[in-house]
Amino acid sequence: MNPFTYVRAANSDEAIATLKREPQAMLIAGGTNMLDLMKEGVHTPSQLVDIRKLPSTEIVTKDGGIRMGAAARNSDVAYNSLVQKRYPVLSEAILAGASAQLRNMATVGGNLMQRTRCPYFHDIAFACNKRQPDSGCAALEGFNRMHAVLGTSEHCIAANPSDMCVALVALDAIVQTQGPGGERSIPITDFHLLPGDTPHLETVLEHGEIITAVDLPAMPFAWRSHYLKVRDRASYAFALVSAAVVLEIDGGEIRNARIALGGVGTKPWRSLEAEEVLVSAPAIEETFTAAANAAMREARPYQYNQFKIELAKRTLEEALKTVAAMSGGQA
Ligand SMILES: Cc1cc2nc3c(=O)[nH]c(=O)nc-3n(C[C@H](O)[C@H](O)[C@H](O)COP(=O)(O)OP(=O)(O)OC[C@H]3O[C@@H](n4cnc5c(N)ncnc54)[C@H](O)[C@@H]3O)c2cc1C
């Protein structure tokens, strides 16, 4: 393993200043992704800046919505009673990921920043443009069953692995950051980047900038929401495909729709195409089929992941049916 030093930041200013001084320094929060990547030799920081003890663990109401501190544990978000009542899709998405032990360590900020599970990214013996720019992409001609079918480029087809982020995309979350240049509020759909010809750049975060919180805006109809994940095992497995669905339905007609997909995109995938089909349409099976077809219209399969296109359509249709059948109201 690469030698490195370790410091624990007392506050976000100290973390930012340390990162700024040390170009090869990296943050560590729960460590559930970072430590694996260091053991694999993928991440070789000169210094680890531990932000786990920063006072940003709170989950509080804000402007009719909810603010989650970046260091809030995934399990604390998932079991928060307001999140469960007002944004069940987020609670379900988090609980569909990893294991109880991992969720007890993993944080909101770390989940947003987790790296792809592409095996060629994780194995430094293989070419990977994401790990080392301009080295090639072994996945293009390799075993690409888990890879993306939306948002890919000739340089990278790695899927974003996060479940939490798929729900955040459906909920129009805002990522709050602090860096040497001040504070920023970044809509979640702008936070992750498509690979294009720079797959090593995965988010708009700059070196020295840290995530401080994530805001869920008020969305009174989000009680009617659901996350459906399809995977190889019933638990402790990343998504083959997943769907986050939020619908507002009035008198059998869909007034509002937020649709996001996981497992199929190079970033957590918002489907405006599906939403366009759904809004102002009757909440019936034919509408859901048309929305699912629209969501996957631009999908491009590779040798081993053709199945994802049909699976994603069926998963989205199923999630839409479940949400349409829900009854209840905001807490
Ligand atoms: C076996 C296993 C199974 C898993 N299964 C799933 C799954 O099914 N679904 C799923 O979604 N996830 C899954 N995960 C991933 C897990 O959710 C992530 O490892 C976790 O969310 C990362 O959070 P962390 O706090 O531990 O991050 P860390 O490992 O500490 O950090 C991850 C990255 O985030 C950066 N970072 C952390 N906090 C901040 C911040 N505040 N600002 C800026 N950068 C920051 C770090 O620098 C690092 O680059 C799995 C992980 C494992 C090991």
Short mmCIF file of C-alpha atoms and ligand atoms in Angstrom, two decimals:
data_model
loop_
_atom_site.label_atom_id
_atom_site.label_comp_id
_atom_site.label_asym_id
_atom_site.label_seq_id
_atom_site.Cartn_x
_atom_site.Cartn_y
_atom_site.Cartn_z
CA MET A 1 0.00 0.00 0.00
CA ASN A 2 1.07 3.57 -0.67
CA PRO A 3 2.29 5.39 2.49
CA PHE A 4 0.02 8.20 3.63
CA THR A 5 -0.56 10.45 6.62
CA TYR A 6 -3.85 10.91 8.46
CA VAL A 7 -5.45 13.98 10.00
CA ARG A 8 -8.83 14.47 11.58
CA ALA A 9 -10.44 17.81 10.62
CA ALA A 10 -12.12 19.72 13.45
CA ASN A 11 -14.36 21.68 11.09
CA SER A 12 -15.02 22.15 7.37
CA ASP A 13 -12.67 25.19 7.11
CA GLU A 14 -9.82 23.06 8.43
CA ALA A 15 -10.65 20.22 6.00
CA ILE A 16 -10.74 22.64 3.05
CA ALA A 17 -7.46 24.32 4.07
CA THR A 18 -5.74 20.93 4.42
CA LEU A 19 -6.95 19.79 1.00
CA LYS A 20 -5.83 23.07 -0.54
CA ARG A 21 -2.31 22.74 0.92
CA GLU A 22 -1.96 19.12 -0.19
CA PRO A 23 -2.93 18.45 -3.84
CA GLN A 24 -2.87 14.64 -3.35
CA ALA A 25 -4.88 14.67 -0.10
CA MET A 26 -8.33 13.05 -0.10
CA LEU A 27 -11.30 13.07 2.24
CA ILE A 28 -12.45 10.02 4.14
CA ALA A 29 -15.86 9.79 5.80
CA GLY A 30 -17.27 6.30 6.55
CA GLY A 31 -14.37 4.78 4.64
CA THR A 32 -16.48 1.97 3.14
CA ASN A 33 -15.48 2.86 -0.42
CA MET A 34 -12.24 4.74 0.19
CA LEU A 35 -10.43 1.98 2.08
CA ASP A 36 -11.25 -0.66 -0.58
CA LEU A 37 -9.93 1.65 -3.29
CA MET A 38 -6.73 2.29 -1.35
CA LYS A 39 -6.15 -1.43 -0.81
CA GLU A 40 -6.62 -1.99 -4.55
CA GLY A 41 -4.12 0.75 -5.37
CA VAL A 42 -6.77 2.76 -7.23
CA HIS A 43 -6.63 5.68 -4.79
CA THR A 44 -3.18 6.63 -3.57
CA PRO A 45 -3.68 9.75 -1.41
CA SER A 46 -0.67 11.36 0.24
CA GLN A 47 -2.91 12.30 3.16
CA LEU A 48 -6.35 11.25 4.40
CA VAL A 49 -8.47 14.04 5.84
CA ASP A 50 -11.05 12.47 8.13
CA ILE A 51 -14.34 14.39 8.16
CA ARG A 52 -16.40 11.77 9.93
CA LYS A 53 -16.48 13.78 13.15
CA LEU A 54 -17.56 17.08 11.59
CA PRO A 55 -20.78 18.35 13.15
CA SER A 56 -22.73 17.77 9.93
CA THR A 57 -24.71 14.69 10.96
CA GLU A 58 -28.05 16.40 11.52
CA ILE A 59 -31.24 15.70 9.58
CA VAL A 60 -33.50 18.73 10.05
CA THR A 61 -36.52 20.35 8.43
CA LYS A 62 -35.76 23.35 6.22
CA ASP A 63 -38.09 25.52 4.09
CA GLY A 64 -40.75 22.80 4.10
CA GLY A 65 -38.20 20.19 3.05
CA ILE A 66 -35.36 18.37 4.77
CA ARG A 67 -31.63 19.12 5.10
CA MET A 68 -29.35 16.13 5.60
CA GLY A 69 -25.82 16.84 6.84
CA ALA A 70 -23.07 15.35 4.68
CA ALA A 71 -21.84 13.22 7.58
CA ALA A 72 -25.30 11.83 8.39
CA ARG A 73 -25.11 8.06 8.26
CA ASN A 74 -27.05 6.28 5.52
CA SER A 75 -28.94 4.29 8.17
CA ASP A 76 -29.94 7.45 10.07
CA VAL A 77 -31.37 8.96 6.87
CA ALA A 78 -33.19 5.74 5.92
CA TYR A 79 -34.84 5.37 9.36
CA ASN A 80 -35.61 9.05 9.89
CA SER A 81 -39.37 9.22 10.42
CA LEU A 82 -39.85 12.36 8.30
CA VAL A 83 -37.87 10.89 5.42
CA GLN A 84 -39.90 7.69 5.65
CA LYS A 85 -43.22 9.58 5.60
CA ARG A 86 -42.49 12.38 3.14
CA TYR A 87 -39.85 10.81 0.87
CA PRO A 88 -40.25 7.01 1.16
CA VAL A 89 -38.41 6.54 -2.14
CA LEU A 90 -35.20 7.75 -0.45
CA SER A 91 -35.56 5.51 2.57
CA GLU A 92 -36.28 2.50 0.33
CA ALA A 93 -33.35 3.27 -1.98
CA ILE A 94 -30.86 3.45 0.87
CA LEU A 95 -32.19 0.28 2.49
CA ALA A 96 -31.91 -1.53 -0.86
CA GLY A 97 -28.16 -0.86 -0.87
CA ALA A 98 -25.17 -2.56 0.73
CA SER A 99 -25.72 -4.17 4.17
CA ALA A 100 -26.82 -2.93 7.59
CA GLN A 101 -23.19 -2.76 8.77
CA LEU A 102 -22.12 -0.72 5.74
CA ARG A 103 -25.11 1.62 5.99
CA ASN A 104 -24.17 2.27 9.63
CA MET A 105 -20.76 3.56 8.49
CA ALA A 106 -21.54 5.11 5.08
CA THR A 107 -22.42 8.81 4.93
CA VAL A 108 -24.52 11.01 2.66
CA GLY A 109 -21.40 12.73 1.24
CA GLY A 110 -19.54 9.46 0.71
CA ASN A 111 -22.50 7.86 -1.05
CA LEU A 112 -22.70 10.79 -3.49
CA MET A 113 -19.00 10.41 -4.26
CA GLN A 114 -18.70 6.60 -4.38
CA ARG A 115 -16.86 5.28 -7.41
CA THR A 116 -18.09 2.86 -10.05
CA ARG A 117 -18.01 -0.92 -9.48
CA CYS A 118 -16.64 -1.54 -12.99
CA PRO A 119 -14.16 -4.41 -12.39
CA TYR A 120 -11.68 -2.91 -14.85
CA PHE A 121 -11.63 0.33 -12.86
CA HIS A 122 -10.93 -1.65 -9.68
CA ASP A 123 -8.17 -3.82 -11.17
CA ILE A 124 -5.10 -1.73 -11.91
CA ALA A 125 -3.80 -4.41 -14.30
CA PHE A 126 -6.47 -3.34 -16.84
CA ALA A 127 -6.81 -0.27 -19.02
CA CYS A 128 -9.29 2.26 -17.66
CA ASN A 129 -9.76 5.83 -18.85
CA LYS A 130 -11.57 6.68 -15.64
CA ARG A 131 -8.63 5.61 -13.47
CA GLN A 132 -5.90 6.72 -15.86
CA PRO A 133 -6.89 9.14 -18.65
CA ASP A 134 -6.13 7.98 -22.19
CA SER A 135 -5.18 4.43 -21.16
CA GLY A 136 -8.19 2.82 -22.88
CA CYS A 137 -11.36 1.07 -21.74
CA ALA A 138 -11.15 -2.69 -21.14
CA ALA A 139 -14.90 -2.86 -20.50
CA LEU A 140 -15.84 -1.99 -24.09
CA GLU A 141 -14.68 -5.40 -25.33
CA GLY A 142 -14.73 -7.09 -21.93
CA PHE A 143 -17.36 -8.66 -19.69
CA ASN A 144 -19.73 -5.70 -19.60
CA ARG A 145 -22.86 -7.29 -18.12
CA MET A 146 -23.07 -4.76 -15.24
CA HIS A 147 -22.28 -1.72 -17.37
CA ALA A 148 -24.33 1.25 -18.49
CA VAL A 149 -26.57 1.52 -21.56
CA LEU A 150 -27.39 5.23 -21.21
CA GLY A 151 -24.94 8.14 -21.23
CA THR A 152 -21.98 6.04 -22.33
CA SER A 153 -19.12 7.21 -24.54
CA GLU A 154 -16.43 5.51 -26.57
CA HIS A 155 -14.13 6.16 -23.59
CA CYS A 156 -16.21 4.77 -20.71
CA ILE A 157 -19.31 2.65 -20.12
CA ALA A 158 -19.07 2.30 -16.33
CA ALA A 159 -22.39 2.50 -14.49
CA ASN A 160 -22.90 4.74 -11.47
CA PRO A 161 -23.52 2.33 -8.58
CA SER A 162 -25.45 4.47 -6.09
CA ASP A 163 -29.01 3.65 -5.06
CA MET A 164 -29.36 6.72 -2.84
CA CYS A 165 -28.47 9.08 -5.68
CA VAL A 166 -31.20 7.67 -7.93
CA ALA A 167 -33.80 8.64 -5.33
CA LEU A 168 -32.14 12.03 -4.83
CA VAL A 169 -32.42 12.69 -8.57
CA ALA A 170 -36.14 11.88 -8.49
CA LEU A 171 -36.55 14.24 -5.53
CA ASP A 172 -34.75 17.22 -7.17
CA ALA A 173 -32.21 17.28 -4.32
CA ILE A 174 -29.70 20.12 -4.01
CA VAL A 175 -26.10 19.40 -3.03
CA GLN A 176 -24.60 22.07 -0.75
CA THR A 177 -20.84 22.50 -0.91
CA GLN A 178 -18.12 24.64 0.61
CA GLY A 179 -14.72 25.25 -0.93
CA PRO A 180 -11.90 27.73 -1.30
CA GLY A 181 -14.16 29.77 -3.61
CA GLY A 182 -17.09 29.87 -1.18
CA GLU A 183 -20.38 28.00 -1.00
CA ARG A 184 -22.35 26.47 -3.86
CA SER A 185 -25.83 24.94 -4.23
CA ILE A 186 -25.74 22.35 -7.01
CA PRO A 187 -28.85 20.62 -8.37
CA ILE A 188 -28.23 16.88 -8.12
CA THR A 189 -28.79 16.40 -11.87
CA ASP A 190 -25.83 18.74 -12.49
CA PHE A 191 -23.62 17.19 -9.82
CA HIS A 192 -22.53 14.01 -11.63
CA LEU A 193 -20.93 14.30 -15.07
CA LEU A 194 -21.32 12.18 -18.19
CA PRO A 195 -18.05 10.46 -19.15
CA GLY A 196 -17.67 12.00 -22.62
CA ASP A 197 -13.96 12.13 -23.35
CA THR A 198 -13.08 12.94 -19.69
CA PRO A 199 -14.41 9.95 -17.73
CA HIS A 200 -11.94 10.60 -14.89
CA LEU A 201 -14.05 13.66 -14.00
CA GLU A 202 -17.14 12.23 -12.30
CA THR A 203 -18.60 15.23 -10.51
CA VAL A 204 -18.40 19.02 -10.63
CA LEU A 205 -16.66 19.11 -7.22
CA GLU A 206 -13.26 20.77 -7.33
CA HIS A 207 -10.25 19.76 -5.27
CA GLY A 208 -10.64 21.37 -1.87
CA GLU A 209 -14.42 21.57 -2.12
CA ILE A 210 -16.46 19.43 0.25
CA ILE A 211 -20.10 18.45 0.40
CA THR A 212 -21.65 19.94 3.53
CA ALA A 213 -25.31 18.93 3.17
CA VAL A 214 -28.00 17.70 0.80
CA ASP A 215 -31.39 19.42 0.70
CA LEU A 216 -34.64 17.70 -0.23
CA PRO A 217 -36.97 20.46 -1.43
CA ALA A 218 -40.58 20.48 -0.31
CA MET A 219 -42.46 18.07 -2.58
CA PRO A 220 -45.88 17.50 -1.02
CA PHE A 221 -46.75 14.67 -3.41
CA ALA A 222 -43.54 12.68 -2.75
CA TRP A 223 -45.30 10.55 -0.13
CA ARG A 224 -46.50 8.69 -3.24
CA SER A 225 -43.12 7.30 -4.24
CA HIS A 226 -41.25 4.03 -4.49
CA TYR A 227 -37.81 2.58 -5.26
CA LEU A 228 -37.64 -0.77 -7.02
CA LYS A 229 -34.27 -2.47 -7.39
CA VAL A 230 -33.54 -5.62 -9.38
CA ARG A 231 -30.28 -7.42 -8.59
CA ASP A 232 -28.62 -10.81 -8.82
CA ARG A 233 -29.14 -11.55 -5.09
CA ALA A 234 -31.93 -10.45 -2.80
CA SER A 235 -29.53 -8.34 -0.73
CA TYR A 236 -25.96 -7.08 -0.62
CA ALA A 237 -25.72 -6.61 -4.39
CA PHE A 238 -25.56 -3.61 -6.68
CA ALA A 239 -28.46 -2.85 -9.01
CA LEU A 240 -28.76 -4.49 -12.40
CA VAL A 241 -31.48 -1.91 -12.88
CA SER A 242 -33.55 0.20 -10.52
CA ALA A 243 -36.32 2.77 -10.74
CA ALA A 244 -37.24 5.67 -8.47
CA VAL A 245 -40.77 6.91 -9.10
CA VAL A 246 -42.64 9.88 -7.65
CA LEU A 247 -46.14 10.61 -8.94
CA GLU A 248 -48.86 13.13 -8.18
CA ILE A 249 -52.19 11.74 -9.28
CA ASP A 250 -55.49 13.60 -9.16
CA GLY A 251 -58.76 12.01 -10.28
CA GLY A 252 -56.90 9.28 -12.16
CA GLU A 253 -54.73 11.77 -14.06
CA ILE A 254 -50.99 12.19 -13.50
CA ARG A 255 -50.26 15.82 -12.56
CA ASN A 256 -46.58 15.50 -11.73
CA ALA A 257 -43.95 12.83 -12.32
CA ARG A 258 -40.32 12.39 -11.30
CA ILE A 259 -38.58 9.37 -12.79
CA ALA A 260 -34.98 8.25 -12.23
CA LEU A 261 -33.19 5.04 -13.12
CA GLY A 262 -30.20 3.24 -11.61
CA GLY A 263 -27.87 0.56 -12.94
CA VAL A 264 -28.38 1.68 -16.54
CA GLY A 265 -26.72 5.10 -16.63
CA THR A 266 -23.18 6.40 -16.37
CA LYS A 267 -24.71 8.81 -13.85
CA PRO A 268 -27.89 8.51 -11.75
CA TRP A 269 -30.34 8.81 -14.63
CA ARG A 270 -33.23 11.28 -14.70
CA SER A 271 -35.71 10.34 -17.42
CA LEU A 272 -37.37 13.52 -18.65
CA GLU A 273 -38.60 11.45 -21.62
CA ALA A 274 -40.65 9.20 -19.34
CA GLU A 275 -41.92 12.17 -17.35
CA GLU A 276 -43.13 13.88 -20.51
CA VAL A 277 -45.21 10.83 -21.42
CA LEU A 278 -46.66 10.56 -17.91
CA VAL A 279 -47.67 14.16 -17.14
CA SER A 280 -51.33 14.90 -18.00
CA ALA A 281 -51.90 11.25 -19.00
CA PRO A 282 -54.25 8.78 -17.30
CA ALA A 283 -52.58 6.61 -14.65
CA ILE A 284 -53.14 3.38 -16.53
CA GLU A 285 -50.98 0.51 -17.75
CA GLU A 286 -50.78 1.77 -21.36
CA THR A 287 -49.33 5.07 -20.13
CA PHE A 288 -46.78 3.26 -18.00
CA THR A 289 -45.67 1.06 -20.92
CA ALA A 290 -45.28 4.12 -23.14
CA ALA A 291 -43.25 5.90 -20.43
CA ALA A 292 -40.96 2.90 -19.97
CA ASN A 293 -40.37 2.69 -23.74
CA ALA A 294 -39.58 6.40 -23.84
CA ALA A 295 -37.14 6.07 -20.92
CA MET A 296 -35.04 3.47 -22.77
CA ARG A 297 -35.39 4.81 -26.34
CA GLU A 298 -31.81 6.14 -26.43
CA ALA A 299 -30.29 3.08 -24.72
CA ARG A 300 -27.25 1.54 -26.37
CA PRO A 301 -26.36 -2.02 -25.32
CA TYR A 302 -22.94 -3.70 -25.34
CA GLN A 303 -22.13 -7.38 -25.81
CA TYR A 304 -23.36 -8.71 -22.45
CA ASN A 305 -25.89 -6.14 -21.21
CA GLN A 306 -28.61 -6.12 -23.86
CA PHE A 307 -30.95 -7.64 -21.24
CA LYS A 308 -30.83 -4.43 -19.19
CA ILE A 309 -33.02 -2.56 -21.67
CA GLU A 310 -36.03 -4.86 -21.35
CA LEU A 311 -35.39 -5.34 -17.63
CA ALA A 312 -35.33 -1.58 -17.06
CA LYS A 313 -38.62 -1.12 -18.91
CA ARG A 314 -40.31 -3.83 -16.87
CA THR A 315 -38.86 -2.50 -13.62
CA LEU A 316 -40.06 1.02 -14.33
CA GLU A 317 -43.53 -0.21 -15.33
CA GLU A 318 -43.78 -2.25 -12.14
CA ALA A 319 -42.68 0.69 -9.99
CA LEU A 320 -45.20 2.97 -11.73
CA LYS A 321 -48.01 0.48 -11.06
CA THR A 322 -47.04 0.23 -7.40
CA VAL A 323 -46.96 4.00 -6.96
CA ALA A 324 -50.27 4.50 -8.79
CA ALA A 325 -51.92 2.02 -6.43
CA MET A 326 -50.69 3.79 -3.28
CA SER A 327 -53.08 5.69 -1.08
CA GLY A 328 -52.31 8.02 1.80
CA GLY A 329 -51.11 11.59 2.23
CA GLN A 330 -48.40 13.79 3.60
CA ALA A 331 -47.49 13.46 7.28
C1 LIG B 1 -19.65 -4.65 -0.17
C2 LIG B 1 -20.32 -3.34 -0.52
C3 LIG B 1 -21.60 -3.33 -1.05
C4 LIG B 1 -22.21 -2.13 -1.38
N1 LIG B 1 -23.46 -2.14 -1.94
C5 LIG B 1 -24.04 -0.96 -2.31
C6 LIG B 1 -25.31 -0.93 -2.94
O1 LIG B 1 -25.95 -1.97 -3.18
N2 LIG B 1 -25.84 0.29 -3.28
C7 LIG B 1 -25.16 1.45 -3.04
O2 LIG B 1 -25.68 2.52 -3.36
N3 LIG B 1 -23.96 1.45 -2.46
C8 LIG B 1 -23.39 0.28 -2.09
N4 LIG B 1 -22.15 0.29 -1.52
C9 LIG B 1 -21.39 1.53 -1.49
C10 LIG B 1 -21.61 2.32 -0.24
O3 LIG B 1 -22.90 2.89 -0.28
C11 LIG B 1 -20.53 3.40 -0.26
O4 LIG B 1 -19.31 2.74 -0.01
C12 LIG B 1 -20.78 4.46 0.79
O5 LIG B 1 -21.98 5.14 0.55
C13 LIG B 1 -19.64 5.45 0.81
O6 LIG B 1 -19.80 6.31 1.93
P1 LIG B 1 -18.60 6.55 2.95
O7 LIG B 1 -19.06 7.59 3.90
O8 LIG B 1 -18.13 5.26 3.54
O9 LIG B 1 -17.54 7.14 1.94
P2 LIG B 1 -15.95 7.03 1.96
O10 LIG B 1 -15.53 5.66 1.57
O11 LIG B 1 -15.38 7.58 3.23
O12 LIG B 1 -15.60 8.04 0.78
C14 LIG B 1 -16.01 7.79 -0.54
C15 LIG B 1 -15.59 8.98 -1.39
O13 LIG B 1 -16.35 10.11 -1.02
C16 LIG B 1 -15.51 11.21 -0.73
N5 LIG B 1 -16.20 11.98 0.30
C17 LIG B 1 -16.73 11.50 1.45
N6 LIG B 1 -17.39 12.48 2.10
C18 LIG B 1 -17.27 13.61 1.33
C19 LIG B 1 -17.74 14.95 1.47
N7 LIG B 1 -18.45 15.36 2.54
N8 LIG B 1 -17.44 15.83 0.50
C20 LIG B 1 -16.70 15.44 -0.59
N9 LIG B 1 -16.24 14.19 -0.77
C21 LIG B 1 -16.53 13.27 0.18
C22 LIG B 1 -14.20 10.57 -0.29
O14 LIG B 1 -13.12 11.44 -0.52
C23 LIG B 1 -14.14 9.37 -1.22
O15 LIG B 1 -13.63 9.75 -2.46
C24 LIG B 1 -21.53 -0.91 -1.15
C25 LIG B 1 -20.25 -0.91 -0.59
C26 LIG B 1 -19.64 -2.11 -0.27
C27 LIG B 1 -18.25 -2.08 0.32
#
